[in-house]
Amino acid sequence: MNFNFHYKGVDVNRLTNIFSSRWGVIGTGLFIGVLAALLQKSGNPGNMGVCVACFIRDITGSLGLHRTDIVQYLRPEIPGFVLGSFIAALIFKDFKPRAGSAPMVRFILGAFAMIGALVFLGCPWRAMLRLSGGDWNALFGIAGLVAGIGAGSFFLKHGYDLGRSQKTHAAAGLVLPAIAAAFLLLILLFPGTSGQGQSGILFYSVKGPGSLHAPVLISLAVGLVIGFVAQRSRFCTMGAIRDLILFRHTHLLSGVIAFVVAAFAMNLVLGQFKPGFEGQPVAHTMSLWNFGGMVLAGFAFALAGGCPGRQVFLAGEGDGDATVFVLGMGAGASFSHNFGLASSAKGVGPHGIAAVVIGLVICIIIGFTMIRRTA
C-alpha cells in the first residue's frame, strides 16, 4: 500500500533541503519557542506552553490510568504532534513503516525516561521553557540532561546498538497516528466542562495544572504545525547535545538555542518572565533531584535515540520502535503517579529518589549489555 503523495509543480527535494538546513532548524526552534509562549498565554500552565512528558502524563490521567486528579486532561497538542508529523511524512514521502529493534528495551527506556522527567517536572522542551521563563531551578535540570546524554554518548561511542529496524506493513506504521485520531474523537465525544471532573469515560482536572489549558482548537492547530515542521527539520534536543559531544556538530544545537531565545523574548513581551527559584509554577527547589531526575531522563533518551518530541514525530512517520518508546512513557507516567514517584511543588515524591537510582542502574545495565562486540 503506497501512502506517498505527489504534487505537480512542487520541488519536494528543494523544500526538504530548506527544512533540514541550519536555517531551517533555527527557524523551527524560533517557531516552536514563540508558539510555546503563546500557548501559555492562551491558558496552558506556567512555563509549560509545550511539554511532551507532562502532556502525555495528563493524557494517561484523563484516560484513568492514574488517578491524580490535578493532572488529568486529554491534551490535543500530542495528537497534533503525531498527525502533523504524519501529514508531513506523507507529503514528503517519509512515511516508511519499520519496527523490530529491541522493542521491550525501548519500552523500558521510555518508562524510565518519563519517571526521570516527572521527578524534575518536565521534558527537555519544558526545561528550556522553564529557563526562558526565569525558573532558575531549570539550570540544574539542564545540567542533568547534559550529564545523562553524556553518559549515553559514552556507550554510543563504544558500540552500543539496539539493532536495525526492519521494513514492515503499512498498518504497523499507522498505530500511533490511529491512536492520535482516536484521542481527537474522544475529545469531541466527551468534552470537558467547567467544574466537571469526569465526562463520560474521560477524567478532567478541576484544579491544578491539568485544569489549565488553551482552547482545544488552538492547541490542536499549534500541535499540527509543530509536528509538521519538526518532522521536516529533525528538531531534537537530545540529538543536539549528543551531536555536540560526539561530533562537535552544532547544527541541531542552533535550533535549540533559537527555541530558548524566542521563548525568552516572547515571555518578556507577554509579561511571563518571572526570575527566581521560589514559587515557580509546577516546579520544586530540590536541586539535587532536579539534576538527578534529568540525568536519568537524558540517559534514557540517548540510549533510545531521541528526546520525547523526536520520538513522537518519528512515530508519526511510521517508526514502530518510537511508538513503543512513547507507549513506555505513558506507562512510566502511570507508574509515577500510582506509586508515589512523581514530584510536586512540595518536592520529590516519597519513592522518587529510589526510582531514579534504580532507573540509572538499569540504564547502565542496558548500556553495557547492548554493546555490539566485534569478532
XYZ file of N, CA, C and O in Angstrom, residues 84-283:
800
model
N 0.499 15.891 12.701
C 1.273 16.847 11.912
C 2.489 16.193 11.285
O 2.807 16.407 10.110
N 3.177 15.369 12.086
C 4.322 14.623 11.567
C 3.882 13.638 10.490
O 4.553 13.473 9.457
N 2.758 12.976 10.724
C 2.225 12.006 9.764
C 1.919 12.672 8.425
O 2.282 12.165 7.348
N 1.286 13.840 8.472
C 0.951 14.571 7.241
C 2.222 14.983 6.503
O 2.322 14.836 5.273
N 3.205 15.493 7.250
C 4.472 15.884 6.616
C 5.155 14.683 5.973
O 5.695 14.772 4.863
N 5.131 13.551 6.677
C 5.770 12.345 6.143
C 5.087 11.879 4.865
O 5.755 11.424 3.924
N 3.762 11.986 4.808
C 3.053 11.604 3.586
C 3.426 12.519 2.427
O 3.734 12.064 1.322
N 3.413 13.820 2.680
C 3.683 14.788 1.621
C 5.102 14.640 1.080
O 5.333 14.701 -0.131
N 6.064 14.438 1.978
C 7.469 14.409 1.579
C 8.013 12.988 1.412
O 9.219 12.778 1.408
N 7.103 12.007 1.294
C 7.495 10.617 1.033
C 8.394 10.049 2.120
O 9.298 9.260 1.857
N 8.131 10.447 3.368
C 8.900 9.970 4.507
C 8.145 8.944 5.328
O 8.651 8.496 6.358
N 6.930 8.606 4.932
C 6.188 7.611 5.695
C 6.740 6.233 5.347
O 6.450 5.676 4.290
N 7.559 5.712 6.252
C 8.263 4.461 5.998
C 8.080 3.534 7.204
O 8.874 3.575 8.151
N 7.039 2.724 7.201
C 6.782 1.833 8.330
C 7.953 0.888 8.575
O 8.415 0.200 7.663
N 8.442 0.878 9.816
C 9.541 -0.009 10.197
C 9.432 -0.284 11.686
O 8.835 0.483 12.431
N 10.015 -1.396 12.128
C 9.914 -1.793 13.526
C 10.856 -2.957 13.782
O 11.515 -3.454 12.868
N 10.923 -3.363 15.066
C 11.627 -4.593 15.399
C 12.965 -4.445 16.067
O 13.667 -5.431 16.280
N 13.356 -3.238 16.445
C 14.670 -3.028 17.048
C 14.535 -2.962 18.570
O 14.241 -1.905 19.133
N 14.694 -4.113 19.236
C 14.680 -4.216 20.702
C 13.474 -3.510 21.316
O 13.622 -2.598 22.124
N 12.253 -3.912 20.955
C 11.075 -3.174 21.413
C 10.906 -3.121 22.920
O 10.538 -2.076 23.475
N 11.152 -4.220 23.629
C 10.951 -4.205 25.077
C 11.976 -3.318 25.784
O 11.665 -2.654 26.782
N 13.196 -3.282 25.256
C 14.201 -2.375 25.816
C 13.751 -0.935 25.629
O 13.856 -0.105 26.534
N 13.227 -0.622 24.464
C 12.740 0.733 24.203
C 11.563 1.080 25.124
O 11.445 2.215 25.590
N 10.697 0.120 25.372
C 9.569 0.359 26.281
C 10.077 0.700 27.677
O 9.599 1.655 28.309
N 11.039 -0.060 28.163
C 11.605 0.195 29.495
C 12.298 1.548 29.539
O 12.156 2.307 30.505
N 13.043 1.873 28.487
C 13.711 3.182 28.430
C 12.680 4.305 28.428
O 12.878 5.340 29.080
N 11.576 4.117 27.709
C 10.524 5.125 27.710
C 9.936 5.324 29.091
O 9.685 6.463 29.525
N 9.714 4.222 29.810
C 9.146 4.319 31.157
C 10.086 5.056 32.098
O 9.664 5.953 32.846
N 11.375 4.712 32.070
C 12.315 5.373 32.984
C 12.614 6.806 32.557
O 12.869 7.670 33.409
N 12.559 7.074 31.257
C 12.702 8.459 30.807
C 11.585 9.319 31.396
O 11.821 10.445 31.865
N 10.365 8.803 31.378
C 9.235 9.534 31.945
C 9.375 9.688 33.457
O 9.115 10.761 34.014
N 9.796 8.645 34.132
C 9.970 8.728 35.587
C 10.982 9.816 35.931
O 10.748 10.647 36.822
N 12.112 9.841 35.219
C 13.110 10.883 35.469
C 12.575 12.264 35.185
O 12.786 13.210 35.951
N 11.830 12.403 34.076
C 11.278 13.704 33.711
C 10.274 14.192 34.746
O 10.213 15.393 35.051
N 9.494 13.278 35.327
C 8.489 13.690 36.305
C 9.081 13.917 37.689
O 8.442 14.547 38.536
N 10.272 13.429 37.942
C 10.991 13.822 39.161
C 11.460 15.271 39.017
O 11.362 16.078 39.955
N 11.935 15.619 37.830
C 12.314 17.013 37.549
C 11.095 17.892 37.346
O 11.089 19.071 37.677
N 10.053 17.336 36.769
C 8.811 18.025 36.367
C 8.973 18.726 35.019
O 8.798 19.933 34.893
N 9.302 17.905 34.010
C 9.371 18.452 32.663
C 10.288 17.658 31.770
O 11.251 17.042 32.222
N 9.975 17.665 30.472
C 10.850 17.071 29.457
C 11.920 18.096 29.079
O 11.928 19.222 29.599
N 12.843 17.767 28.172
C 13.845 18.764 27.758
C 13.239 20.051 27.232
O 13.771 21.137 27.483
N 12.127 19.960 26.490
C 11.497 21.177 25.995
C 11.050 22.049 27.157
O 11.259 23.255 27.158
N 10.431 21.429 28.167
C 9.961 22.236 29.294
C 11.137 22.766 30.112
O 11.050 23.851 30.699
N 12.231 22.021 30.180
C 13.414 22.545 30.879
C 13.849 23.858 30.245
O 14.162 24.831 30.947
N 13.862 23.887 28.908
C 14.241 25.116 28.204
C 13.200 26.217 28.417
O 13.547 27.394 28.589
N 11.928 25.844 28.428
C 10.870 26.834 28.638
C 10.886 27.363 30.068
O 10.619 28.552 30.298
N 11.185 26.495 31.020
C 11.297 26.967 32.398
C 12.437 27.973 32.523
O 12.303 29.012 33.198
N 13.552 27.695 31.864
C 14.669 28.635 31.890
C 14.280 29.949 31.226
O 14.566 31.034 31.758
N 13.612 29.878 30.087
C 13.238 31.092 29.361
C 12.191 31.905 30.118
O 12.019 33.093 29.857
N 11.494 31.264 31.067
C 10.519 31.971 31.885
C 11.080 32.478 33.199
O 10.345 33.070 33.992
N 12.382 32.219 33.442
C 13.026 32.728 34.644
C 13.127 31.750 35.791
O 13.538 32.123 36.892
N 12.758 30.487 35.575
C 12.852 29.470 36.626
C 14.284 28.946 36.677
O 14.685 28.104 35.882
N 15.055 29.434 37.651
C 16.467 29.064 37.723
C 16.665 27.615 38.166
O 17.761 27.064 38.004
N 15.625 26.972 38.717
C 15.735 25.547 39.036
C 16.003 24.726 37.775
O 16.565 23.630 37.851
N 15.600 25.264 36.638
C 15.795 24.552 35.371
C 17.275 24.380 35.043
O 17.644 23.457 34.308
N 18.121 25.261 35.574
C 19.561 25.137 35.304
C 20.092 23.792 35.780
O 20.929 23.177 35.115
N 19.610 23.330 36.939
C 20.049 22.028 37.456
C 19.510 20.901 36.584
O 20.199 19.908 36.335
N 18.270 21.057 36.104
C 17.708 20.049 35.214
C 18.452 19.966 33.898
O 18.732 18.871 33.392
N 18.798 21.116 33.324
C 19.518 21.124 32.045
C 20.911 20.543 32.226
O 21.403 19.782 31.371
N 21.555 20.868 33.342
C 22.869 20.272 33.625
C 22.754 18.757 33.735
O 23.606 18.003 33.228
N 21.694 18.278 34.390
C 21.474 16.839 34.490
C 21.202 16.219 33.139
O 21.683 15.116 32.837
N 20.439 16.915 32.297
C 20.162 16.422 30.948
C 21.448 16.232 30.166
O 21.658 15.194 29.521
N 22.330 17.224 30.231
C 23.619 17.136 29.527
C 24.436 15.967 30.071
O 25.032 15.201 29.302
N 24.452 15.812 31.400
C 25.212 14.717 32.005
C 24.649 13.365 31.584
O 25.402 12.429 31.270
N 23.327 13.242 31.564
C 22.713 11.981 31.172
C 22.969 11.642 29.720
O 23.271 10.491 29.378
N 22.867 12.633 28.843
C 23.155 12.405 27.425
C 24.639 12.086 27.241
O 25.008 11.259 26.402
N 25.487 12.723 28.065
C 26.909 12.405 28.023
C 27.162 10.947 28.381
O 27.988 10.276 27.746
N 26.445 10.451 29.394
C 26.592 9.044 29.776
C 26.136 8.131 28.645
O 26.807 7.142 28.312
N 25.006 8.467 28.028
C 24.546 7.675 26.898
C 25.505 7.727 25.730
O 25.731 6.726 25.036
N 26.094 8.899 25.512
C 27.051 9.058 24.405
C 28.284 8.201 24.614
O 28.900 7.726 23.649
N 28.675 8.006 25.875
C 29.803 7.116 26.176
C 29.540 5.725 25.621
O 30.410 5.112 24.982
N 28.337 5.226 25.859
C 28.005 3.888 25.355
C 27.890 3.880 23.835
O 28.308 2.917 23.184
N 27.323 4.936 23.264
C 27.243 5.021 21.803
C 28.639 4.985 21.187
O 28.861 4.320 20.156
N 29.566 5.675 21.797
C 30.936 5.728 21.288
C 31.611 4.364 21.348
O 32.503 4.068 20.547
N 31.185 3.530 22.300
C 31.834 2.230 22.492
C 31.032 1.069 21.902
O 31.226 -0.084 22.296
N 30.126 1.377 20.979
C 29.480 0.311 20.224
C 28.074 -0.044 20.642
O 27.529 -1.055 20.167
N 27.444 0.750 21.525
C 26.064 0.488 21.913
C 25.168 0.542 20.677
O 25.257 1.461 19.875
N 24.276 -0.436 20.556
C 23.436 -0.510 19.361
C 22.217 -1.376 19.661
O 22.358 -2.521 20.084
N 21.024 -0.839 19.455
C 19.793 -1.602 19.658
C 19.407 -2.419 18.429
O 18.381 -3.085 18.429
N 20.219 -2.359 17.408
C 19.931 -3.131 16.204
C 19.143 -2.330 15.197
O 18.680 -1.221 15.461
N 18.991 -2.879 14.023
C 18.301 -2.186 12.937
C 16.831 -2.536 12.895
O 16.441 -3.681 13.087
N 16.035 -1.517 12.617
C 14.619 -1.753 12.368
C 14.449 -2.375 10.981
O 15.270 -2.174 10.087
N 13.373 -3.105 10.818
C 13.072 -3.744 9.540
C 11.819 -3.120 8.928
O 10.898 -2.703 9.643
N 11.785 -3.061 7.609
C 10.587 -2.592 6.923
C 9.419 -3.496 7.282
O 9.560 -4.719 7.343
N 8.268 -2.893 7.543
C 7.111 -3.689 7.942
C 5.861 -3.211 7.208
O 5.927 -2.326 6.347
N 4.723 -3.775 7.560
C 3.462 -3.449 6.904
C 3.040 -2.013 7.208
O 3.293 -1.488 8.294
N 2.357 -1.396 6.262
C 1.893 -0.021 6.447
C 1.007 0.107 7.673
O 1.063 1.100 8.404
N 0.190 -0.925 7.933
C -0.721 -0.867 9.083
C 0.041 -0.715 10.392
O -0.426 -0.029 11.318
N 1.230 -1.311 10.490
C 2.024 -1.205 11.713
C 2.498 0.231 11.930
O 2.567 0.710 13.066
N 2.818 0.919 10.838
C 3.258 2.300 10.955
C 2.139 3.271 11.272
O 2.385 4.418 11.639
N 0.900 2.813 11.125
C -0.260 3.675 11.363
C -0.773 3.600 12.797
O -1.757 4.260 13.133
N -0.101 2.817 13.658
C -0.622 2.593 15.006
C -0.779 3.893 15.783
O -1.871 4.222 16.275
N 0.305 4.683 15.923
C 0.183 5.899 16.733
C -0.661 6.973 16.049
O -1.445 7.654 16.726
N -0.540 7.178 14.726
C -1.497 8.106 14.094
C -2.950 7.710 14.320
O -3.806 8.576 14.532
N -3.244 6.419 14.298
C -4.625 5.972 14.549
C -5.037 6.254 15.985
O -6.172 6.682 16.246
N -4.125 6.020 16.935
C -4.418 6.331 18.339
C -4.645 7.827 18.505
O -5.568 8.259 19.211
N -3.805 8.644 17.843
C -3.959 10.099 17.922
C -5.317 10.538 17.396
O -5.998 11.380 18.002
N -5.738 9.963 16.267
C -7.047 10.304 15.710
C -8.165 9.870 16.657
O -9.173 10.582 16.823
N -7.990 8.716 17.299
C -8.995 8.240 18.256
C -9.098 9.180 19.454
O -10.197 9.441 19.965
N -7.954 9.705 19.906
C -7.969 10.663 21.018
C -8.747 11.925 20.650
O -9.506 12.460 21.458
N -8.546 12.398 19.431
C -9.298 13.578 18.998
C -10.792 13.292 18.964
O -11.608 14.148 19.324
N -11.152 12.098 18.556
C -12.565 11.712 18.552
C -13.122 11.685 19.977
O -14.249 12.138 20.224
N -12.338 11.190 20.923
C -12.761 11.172 22.325
C -12.987 12.585 22.857
O -13.944 12.830 23.609
N -12.100 13.502 22.462
C -12.265 14.894 22.895
C -13.589 15.455 22.389
O -14.293 16.185 23.100
N -13.955 15.115 21.146
C -15.206 15.598 20.573
C -16.421 14.943 21.237
O -17.441 15.595 21.485
N -16.307 13.638 21.532
C -17.439 12.911 22.095
C -17.652 13.199 23.570
O -18.791 13.199 24.064
N -16.549 13.437 24.294
C -16.633 13.634 25.746
C -15.900 14.904 26.162
O -14.897 14.858 26.881
N -16.347 16.053 25.697
C -15.660 17.308 26.045
C -15.827 17.633 27.526
O -16.863 17.343 28.133
N -14.795 18.221 28.103
C -14.880 18.636 29.498
C -15.629 19.939 29.626
O -15.623 20.773 28.714
N -16.295 20.120 30.750
C -16.980 21.375 31.031
C -16.491 21.932 32.353
O -15.948 21.198 33.187
N -16.652 23.212 32.559
C -16.156 23.881 33.757
C -16.720 23.238 35.023
O -17.930 23.048 35.161
N -15.807 22.868 35.921
C -16.213 22.309 37.201
C -16.603 20.848 37.161
O -17.012 20.283 38.180
N -16.464 20.209 36.007
C -16.858 18.797 35.870
C -15.619 17.918 35.910
O -14.703 18.064 35.112
N -15.553 16.979 36.846
C -14.383 16.131 36.999
C -14.336 14.967 36.044
O -13.290 14.384 35.830
N -15.466 14.575 35.474
C -15.491 13.457 34.542
C -16.549 13.699 33.489
O -17.633 14.204 33.777
N -16.203 13.365 32.252
C -17.147 13.487 31.148
C -17.148 12.165 30.405
O -16.197 11.847 29.680
N -18.193 11.378 30.624
C -18.212 10.062 30.006
C -17.078 9.205 30.535
O -16.970 8.957 31.729
N -16.202 8.773 29.638
C -15.087 7.912 30.043
C -13.820 8.684 30.356
O -12.825 8.097 30.800
N -13.800 9.995 30.118
C -12.602 10.797 30.324
C -12.661 11.540 31.667
O -13.727 11.982 32.097
N -11.473 11.686 32.285
C -11.355 12.437 33.522
C -10.762 13.813 33.209
O -9.850 13.929 32.389
N -11.268 14.831 33.893
C -10.794 16.200 33.701
C -10.488 16.832 35.062
O -11.318 16.767 35.980
N -9.317 17.435 35.178
C -8.962 18.139 36.411
C -9.829 19.384 36.561
O -10.099 20.094 35.585
N -10.235 19.649 37.786
C -10.969 20.881 38.067
C -10.098 21.866 38.840
O -10.522 22.986 39.137
N -8.878 21.448 39.157
C -7.905 22.323 39.804
C -6.513 21.838 39.413
O -6.349 20.756 38.847
N -5.515 22.658 39.717
C -4.148 22.268 39.413
C -3.789 22.444 37.948
O -4.596 22.929 37.147
N -2.578 22.014 37.563
C -2.114 22.231 36.185
C -2.979 21.561 35.132
O -3.087 22.045 34.004
N -3.634 20.441 35.465
C -4.486 19.777 34.491
C -5.715 20.587 34.113
O -6.309 20.361 33.055
N -6.093 21.522 34.973
C -7.271 22.352 34.683
C -6.920 23.575 33.845
O -7.820 24.319 33.427
N -5.627 23.777 33.606
C -5.162 24.941 32.847
C -4.810 24.509 31.431
O -3.930 23.666 31.226
N -5.510 25.086 30.464
C -5.232 24.687 29.088
C -5.764 25.734 28.122
O -6.738 26.439 28.405
N -5.087 25.817 26.994
C -5.554 26.684 25.909
C -6.807 26.075 25.285
O -7.087 24.883 25.474
N -7.585 26.844 24.546
C -8.744 26.284 23.837
C -8.344 25.113 22.949
O -7.250 25.098 22.372
N -9.238 24.139 22.835
C -8.924 22.890 22.137
C -8.447 23.135 20.712
O -7.424 22.569 20.280
N -9.144 23.964 19.952
C -8.777 24.165 18.549
C -7.422 24.848 18.407
O -6.657 24.535 17.487
N -7.114 25.773 19.315
C -5.797 26.424 19.280
C -4.709 25.410 19.586
O -3.681 25.335 18.895
N -4.916 24.606 20.629
C -3.928 23.587 20.996
C -3.692 22.606 19.861
O -2.554 22.243 19.542
N -4.778 22.168 19.229
C -4.654 21.209 18.132
C -3.936 21.831 16.938
O -3.047 21.202 16.339
N -4.289 23.064 16.597
C -3.672 23.728 15.446
C -2.172 23.900 15.673
O -1.356 23.624 14.778
N -1.794 24.336 16.876
C -0.370 24.506 17.183
C 0.337 23.160 17.137
O 1.446 23.032 16.596
N -0.298 22.113 17.688
C 0.309 20.787 17.657
C 0.540 20.291 16.241
O 1.604 19.736 15.932
N -0.431 20.490 15.369
C -0.292 20.062 13.979
C 0.868 20.774 13.286
O 1.674 20.143 12.581
N 0.963 22.082 13.494
C 2.008 22.862 12.826
C 3.384 22.485 13.365
O 4.342 22.288 12.593
N 3.503 22.354 14.693
C 4.796 21.969 15.267
C 5.183 20.574 14.787
O 6.342 20.319 14.425
N 4.225 19.646 14.778
C 4.529 18.298 14.303
C 5.025 18.293 12.873
O 5.958 17.562 12.526
N 4.423 19.130 12.039
C 4.810 19.205 10.624
C 6.244 19.720 10.478
O 7.085 19.079 9.839
N 6.543 20.879 11.070
C 7.865 21.490 10.855
C 8.968 20.718 11.581
O 10.103 20.627 11.083
N 8.652 20.143 12.747
C 9.679 19.401 13.482
C 10.019 18.097 12.780
O 11.172 17.648 12.800
N 9.036 17.478 12.144
C 9.319 16.261 11.383
C 10.260 16.559 10.220
O 11.188 15.809 9.948
N 10.064 17.689 9.566
C 10.890 18.029 8.430
C 12.311 18.431 8.839
O 13.284 18.104 8.157
N 12.447 19.152 9.941
C 13.763 19.670 10.335
C 14.557 18.697 11.192
O 15.740 18.908 11.434
N 13.890 17.617 11.682
C 14.535 16.643 12.584
C 14.921 17.303 13.908
O 15.912 16.937 14.543
N 14.139 18.283 14.353
C 14.413 19.007 15.588
C 14.452 18.028 16.764
O 13.527 17.249 16.964
N 15.525 18.071 17.572
C 15.679 17.141 18.700
C 16.660 17.721 19.704
O 17.821 17.970 19.376
N 16.205 17.920 20.942
C 17.096 18.460 21.973
C 18.175 17.447 22.357
O 19.336 17.809 22.537
N 17.792 16.168 22.499
C 18.795 15.160 22.828
C 19.828 15.050 21.730
O 21.035 15.027 21.983
N 19.369 15.009 20.472
C 20.296 14.911 19.351
C 21.241 16.084 19.282
O 22.411 15.926 18.901
N 20.772 17.265 19.671
C 21.624 18.453 19.645
C 22.807 18.300 20.594
O 23.959 18.588 20.229
N 22.524 17.829 21.809
C 23.600 17.669 22.798
C 24.491 16.483 22.452
O 25.717 16.556 22.557
N 23.883 15.380 22.005
C 24.665 14.206 21.601
C 25.620 14.548 20.465
O 26.807 14.178 20.500
N 25.129 15.252 19.442
C 25.981 15.586 18.299
C 27.119 16.513 18.701
O 28.227 16.422 18.160
N 26.855 17.407 19.650
C 27.918 18.288 20.133
C 28.981 17.484 20.867
O 30.195 17.699 20.667
N 28.573 16.533 21.710
C 29.516 15.736 22.494
C 30.326 14.807 21.598
O 31.559 14.725 21.716
N 29.659 14.103 20.693
C 30.332 13.071 19.904
C 31.054 13.614 18.676
O 32.126 13.119 18.317
N 30.467 14.616 18.021
C 30.987 15.046 16.728
C 31.359 16.526 16.651
O 31.838 16.978 15.615
N 31.093 17.255 17.732
C 31.316 18.713 17.763
C 30.460 19.421 16.706
O 30.825 20.479 16.210
N 29.315 18.813 16.367
C 28.390 19.428 15.416
C 27.411 20.323 16.164
O 26.898 19.945 17.218
N 27.114 21.486 15.611
C 26.195 22.427 16.267
C 24.931 22.665 15.447
O 24.178 23.596 15.728
N 24.705 21.825 14.446
C 23.552 22.012 13.555
C 22.236 22.016 14.345
O 21.480 22.993 14.318
N 21.950 20.920 15.056
C 20.716 20.843 15.830
C 20.740 21.783 17.033
O 19.702 22.321 17.426
N 21.919 21.978 17.603
C 22.025 22.861 18.770
C 21.597 24.282 18.434
O 21.004 24.978 19.277
N 21.869 24.714 17.218
C 21.468 26.071 16.827
C 19.946 26.220 16.899
O 19.433 27.288 17.251
N 19.215 25.167 16.583
C 17.764 25.207 16.687
C 17.296 25.273 18.128
O 16.333 25.984 18.452
N 17.960 24.535 19.014
C 17.594 24.552 20.437
C 17.864 25.932 21.035
O 17.043 26.462 21.805
N 18.994 26.531 20.687
C 19.304 27.877 21.174
C 18.258 28.872 20.677
O 17.784 29.731 21.428
N 17.880 28.744 19.413
C 16.851 29.629 18.855
C 15.534 29.456 19.594
O 14.806 30.430 19.843
N 15.206 28.236 19.957
C 13.992 27.920 20.717
C 13.976 28.680 22.042
O 12.982 29.334 22.394
N 15.089 28.619 22.777
C 15.174 29.293 24.079
C 15.103 30.807 23.909
O 14.387 31.495 24.647
N 15.829 31.329 22.927
C 15.851 32.781 22.706
C 14.456 33.292 22.340
O 13.996 34.313 22.864
N 13.769 32.584 21.450
C 12.439 33.012 21.029
C 11.448 32.967 22.188
O 10.646 33.902 22.377
N 11.495 31.886 22.979
C 10.585 31.779 24.118
C 10.876 32.863 25.146
O 9.949 33.462 25.716
N 12.163 33.149 25.390
C 12.547 34.206 26.337
C 12.026 35.563 25.871
O 11.431 36.314 26.654
N 12.223 35.865 24.594
C 11.760 37.148 24.058
C 10.250 37.277 24.169
O 9.722 38.328 24.575
N 9.533 36.211 23.827
C 8.072 36.262 23.905
C 7.593 36.379 25.344
O 6.617 37.080 25.632
N 8.275 35.693 26.264
C 7.897 35.799 27.673
C 8.076 37.224 28.183
O 7.263 37.721 28.978
N 9.130 37.896 27.732
C 9.320 39.303 28.106
C 8.180 40.161 27.562
O 7.605 40.986 28.283
N 7.848 39.955 26.299
C 6.789 40.747 25.665
C 5.445 40.508 26.342
O 4.657 41.451 26.561
N 5.175 39.262 26.720
C 3.871 38.890 27.271
C 3.807 39.029 28.792
O 2.767 38.724 29.390
N 4.903 39.460 29.409
C 4.920 39.608 30.859
C 4.967 38.300 31.605
O 4.508 38.203 32.754
N 5.538 37.266 30.985
C 5.595 35.932 31.588
C 6.973 35.593 32.143
O 7.171 34.462 32.619
N 7.919 36.523 32.090
C 9.258 36.253 32.614
C 9.302 36.661 34.083
O 9.165 37.839 34.423
N 9.465 35.671 34.963
C 9.471 35.920 36.404
C 10.639 35.164 37.014
O 10.523 33.992 37.391
N 11.810 35.826 37.125
C 13.028 35.132 37.560
C 13.032 34.783 39.041
O 12.449 35.487 39.865
N 13.675 33.648 39.350
C 13.836 33.240 40.737
C 13.807 31.730 40.883
O 13.575 30.993 39.926
N 14.056 31.288 42.110
C 13.986 29.864 42.435
C 12.658 29.501 43.090
O 12.080 28.461 42.798
N 12.189 30.336 43.978
C 10.997 30.039 44.757
C 9.720 30.410 44.008
O 9.685 31.364 43.238
N 8.663 29.629 44.289
C 7.341 29.963 43.784
C 7.155 29.834 42.290
O 6.211 30.412 41.729
N 8.003 29.081 41.629
C 7.846 28.883 40.189
C 6.724 27.880 39.914
O 6.494 26.952 40.690
N 5.999 28.040 38.808
C 4.858 27.162 38.540
C 5.273 25.730 38.219
O 6.197 25.502 37.440
N 4.604 24.786 38.870
C 4.828 23.349 38.661
C 6.326 23.044 38.700
O 6.913 22.529 37.745
N 6.946 23.367 39.824
C 8.390 23.193 39.991
C 8.702 23.036 41.469
O 7.922 23.457 42.328
